[in-house]
Amino acid sequence: MKGIKTIASDGTITITPDPVAIEPLLTPAEVATMFRVDPKTVTRWAKAGRLSTVRTLGGHRRYREAEVRSLLAFGEQKRVQ
Amino acid sequence: MKGIKTIASDGTITITPDPVAIEPLLTPAEVATMFRVDPKTVTRWAKAGRLSTVRTLGGHRRYREAEVRSLLAFGEQKRVQ
DNA sequence: CGTCATTAGGGTAATTTGGGTA
DNA sequence: CCTGTCCAAATTACCCTAATGA
């Protein structure tokens, strides 16, 4: 069950979007690998406000995949010397 | 229909045929997906009292969707360009 | 009645945080 | 200004078996 549709005993019907599709997140290590930098550097970007973060209840950071990919795509553009 | 139909901003559709509202619950796997952590980590949060839990008669944990979403939003930081 | 994915447990690696420094 | 590294403490991930849920 992926939490798409639930029917309570009282007849309540709840349709919930797939949690996976709501907001794909990346770990610090994954972002670091994508940018070919140290995870610590990614943390500094987050601290500086260059990257938005979602925190786990334990304080670890998670990064939005869409935002990271967008930043990566921008950097991949060829620049004229 | 005698029921009440509500559509949340996140797309969740709730049809309640009775004035009594039933709280939507999430499985450990769903909460883990939303936070991008292991399901066992969600269990640790519950043990530590950081998440309120609803137990099935068999001992499995269920989590309140509203609480999970509010915790996710709380840690969000906006990007400063 | 079985079937199979998920969860609860517990234990042990791996990762992340934060500060300070190069 | 930006990045990599060392450190200790905290958090999270992965391993297993047995039980629960759908």
Coordinates of C-alpha atoms (C1' of nucleotides) in Angstrom, one line a residue:
Chain A
M1 CA 0.0 0.0 0.0
K2 CA 1.3 3.4 -1.0
G3 CA -1.2 5.5 0.8
I4 CA -3.3 6.4 -2.2
K5 CA -6.7 5.6 -0.9
T6 CA -8.0 4.7 2.6
I7 CA -11.4 4.0 3.8
A8 CA -12.1 4.3 7.5
S9 CA -14.5 2.2 9.5
D10 CA -16.9 5.1 9.6
G11 CA -17.0 5.5 5.9
T12 CA -14.4 8.3 5.6
I13 CA -12.6 8.0 2.2
T14 CA -9.1 9.6 2.1
I15 CA -7.2 9.9 -1.1
T16 CA -3.5 10.8 -0.5
P17 CA -0.9 11.6 -3.2
D18 CA 2.0 9.2 -3.2
P19 CA 4.5 10.6 -0.7
V20 CA 7.3 9.8 -3.1
A21 CA 5.9 12.2 -5.7
I22 CA 5.5 15.1 -3.2
E23 CA 9.1 16.0 -2.8
P24 CA 12.1 13.9 -3.8
L25 CA 15.0 14.5 -1.5
L26 CA 18.7 13.8 -1.7
T27 CA 21.2 13.1 1.0
P28 CA 24.3 15.2 1.5
A29 CA 26.5 12.5 0.1
E30 CA 24.4 12.2 -3.1
V31 CA 24.5 16.0 -3.7
A32 CA 28.3 16.0 -3.1
T33 CA 28.8 13.2 -5.6
M34 CA 26.7 15.0 -8.2
F35 CA 28.8 18.2 -7.8
R36 CA 32.1 16.3 -7.3
V37 CA 32.8 18.1 -4.0
D38 CA 33.1 17.1 -0.4
P39 CA 29.8 16.7 1.6
K40 CA 31.1 19.4 3.9
T41 CA 31.1 21.9 1.0
V42 CA 27.4 21.1 0.4
T43 CA 26.7 21.9 4.0
R44 CA 28.4 25.2 3.6
W45 CA 26.2 26.0 0.6
A46 CA 23.2 25.2 2.7
K47 CA 24.4 27.4 5.6
A48 CA 25.0 30.2 3.2
G49 CA 21.5 29.9 1.9
R50 CA 22.5 28.9 -1.6
L51 CA 20.5 25.6 -1.2
S52 CA 17.2 25.1 0.5
T53 CA 17.1 22.3 3.0
V54 CA 14.7 20.0 4.7
R55 CA 15.8 18.7 8.1
T56 CA 15.3 15.3 9.6
L57 CA 14.1 15.2 13.2
G58 CA 17.7 14.3 14.1
G59 CA 19.1 17.4 12.5
H60 CA 20.5 15.9 9.3
R61 CA 19.9 17.8 6.1
R62 CA 18.1 16.7 3.0
Y63 CA 18.2 18.5 -0.3
R64 CA 15.5 19.0 -3.0
E65 CA 16.4 16.9 -6.0
A66 CA 14.6 19.3 -8.4
E67 CA 16.6 22.3 -7.1
V68 CA 19.9 20.4 -7.2
R69 CA 19.3 19.2 -10.8
S70 CA 18.3 22.7 -11.9
L71 CA 21.6 24.1 -10.5
L72 CA 23.6 21.3 -12.1
A73 CA 21.9 22.0 -15.5
F74 CA 22.7 25.6 -15.3
G75 CA 26.4 24.9 -14.6
E76 CA 26.6 22.5 -17.5
Q77 CA 25.8 25.2 -20.0
K78 CA 28.7 26.0 -22.2
R79 CA 30.2 29.4 -21.6
V80 CA 32.0 31.5 -24.2
Q81 CA 35.6 32.2 -23.2
Chain B
M1 CA -24.6 13.4 -0.8
K2 CA -24.8 14.0 2.9
G3 CA -21.0 13.8 3.3
I4 CA -18.4 16.6 3.5
K5 CA -15.7 16.8 0.8
T6 CA -12.5 18.7 1.3
I7 CA -9.5 19.2 -0.9
A8 CA -6.3 20.2 0.8
S9 CA -3.6 22.3 -0.9
D10 CA -1.4 19.3 -1.3
G11 CA -4.0 17.4 -3.3
T12 CA -5.4 15.3 -0.5
I13 CA -9.1 14.6 -1.0
T14 CA -11.1 13.7 2.0
I15 CA -14.7 12.6 1.9
T16 CA -16.4 12.4 5.3
P17 CA -20.0 11.1 5.3
D18 CA -20.1 11.8 9.0
P19 CA -19.5 15.0 10.9
V20 CA -16.9 13.1 12.9
A21 CA -13.5 13.6 11.2
I22 CA -11.1 10.7 11.2
E23 CA -7.4 11.5 11.2
P24 CA -5.5 10.3 8.2
L25 CA -2.6 8.0 9.2
L26 CA 0.7 7.1 7.5
T27 CA 2.7 3.9 7.6
P28 CA 6.4 4.0 8.7
A29 CA 7.5 3.5 5.1
E30 CA 5.5 6.5 3.9
V31 CA 6.9 8.7 6.6
A32 CA 10.4 7.4 5.8
T33 CA 10.0 8.3 2.2
M34 CA 8.8 11.8 2.9
F35 CA 11.9 12.5 5.1
R36 CA 14.3 10.5 2.9
V37 CA 15.3 8.2 5.8
D38 CA 15.1 4.6 6.7
P39 CA 11.8 3.3 8.2
K40 CA 13.8 2.3 11.3
T41 CA 14.8 5.9 11.8
V42 CA 11.2 6.9 11.9
T43 CA 10.7 4.2 14.6
R44 CA 13.5 5.8 16.6
W45 CA 11.9 9.2 16.4
A46 CA 8.7 7.6 17.7
K47 CA 10.6 5.9 20.6
A48 CA 12.2 9.2 21.4
G49 CA 8.8 10.9 21.6
R50 CA 9.4 13.2 18.7
L51 CA 6.5 11.7 16.8
S52 CA 3.2 10.7 18.3
T53 CA 2.1 7.3 17.3
V54 CA -1.1 5.3 16.8
R55 CA -0.6 1.6 17.4
T56 CA -2.3 -1.2 15.6
L57 CA -3.6 -4.1 17.7
G58 CA -0.6 -6.1 16.4
G59 CA 1.9 -3.5 17.6
H60 CA 2.7 -1.8 14.3
R61 CA 3.0 2.0 14.4
R62 CA 0.9 4.5 12.4
Y63 CA 1.7 8.2 12.2
R64 CA -0.5 11.3 11.9
E65 CA -0.3 12.8 8.5
A66 CA -0.9 16.3 9.7
E67 CA 1.9 16.1 12.3
V68 CA 4.3 14.7 9.8
R69 CA 3.6 17.4 7.2
S70 CA 4.0 20.2 9.8
L71 CA 7.3 18.8 10.9
L72 CA 8.5 18.6 7.3
A73 CA 7.5 22.3 6.7
F74 CA 9.1 23.4 9.9
G75 CA 12.6 22.5 8.8
E76 CA 12.3 24.1 5.4
Q77 CA 14.6 27.0 4.5
K78 CA 14.1 29.2 1.6
R79 CA 16.9 29.8 -0.8
V80 CA 18.4 33.2 -0.8
Q81 CA 19.7 34.1 -4.2
Chain C
dC1 C1' -6.5 -21.3 4.0
dG2 C1' -1.7 -19.8 2.2
dT3 C1' 1.3 -15.8 0.1
dC4 C1' 4.3 -12.0 0.4
dA5 C1' 5.5 -7.3 1.6
dT6 C1' 6.1 -4.6 5.7
dT7 C1' 7.3 -3.9 10.6
dA8 C1' 9.3 -4.8 15.2
dG9 C1' 13.0 -6.1 17.9
dG10 C1' 18.4 -5.8 18.5
dG11 C1' 23.1 -5.1 17.1
dT12 C1' 26.7 -3.2 14.2
dA13 C1' 28.7 -0.2 10.3
dA14 C1' 28.4 4.2 7.9
dT15 C1' 27.2 8.9 7.5
dT16 C1' 26.4 13.6 9.2
dT17 C1' 27.0 17.5 12.2
dG18 C1' 29.6 21.3 14.1
dG19 C1' 33.7 23.6 15.3
dG20 C1' 38.3 24.7 14.3
dT21 C1' 42.1 24.8 11.1
dA22 C1' 44.9 24.6 6.6
Chain D
dC1 C1' 36.3 33.9 -0.9
dC2 C1' 36.1 28.9 -1.5
dT3 C1' 37.3 24.3 -0.5
dG4 C1' 39.5 20.1 1.8
dT5 C1' 40.7 17.9 6.1
dC6 C1' 40.9 16.3 11.3
dC7 C1' 38.2 15.4 15.4
dA8 C1' 34.3 13.8 18.8
dA9 C1' 29.6 13.2 19.3
dA10 C1' 25.3 12.4 17.4
dT11 C1' 22.3 10.5 13.9
dT12 C1' 21.3 7.3 10.4
dA13 C1' 21.8 2.9 7.5
dC14 C1' 22.1 -1.9 7.1
dC15 C1' 22.3 -6.7 9.0
dC16 C1' 19.3 -10.5 10.9
dT17 C1' 14.8 -13.3 12.6
dA18 C1' 10.1 -13.4 14.0
dA19 C1' 5.6 -11.4 13.9
dT20 C1' 2.0 -8.6 11.7
dG21 C1' -0.8 -6.8 7.8
dA22 C1' -3.2 -6.8 3.4

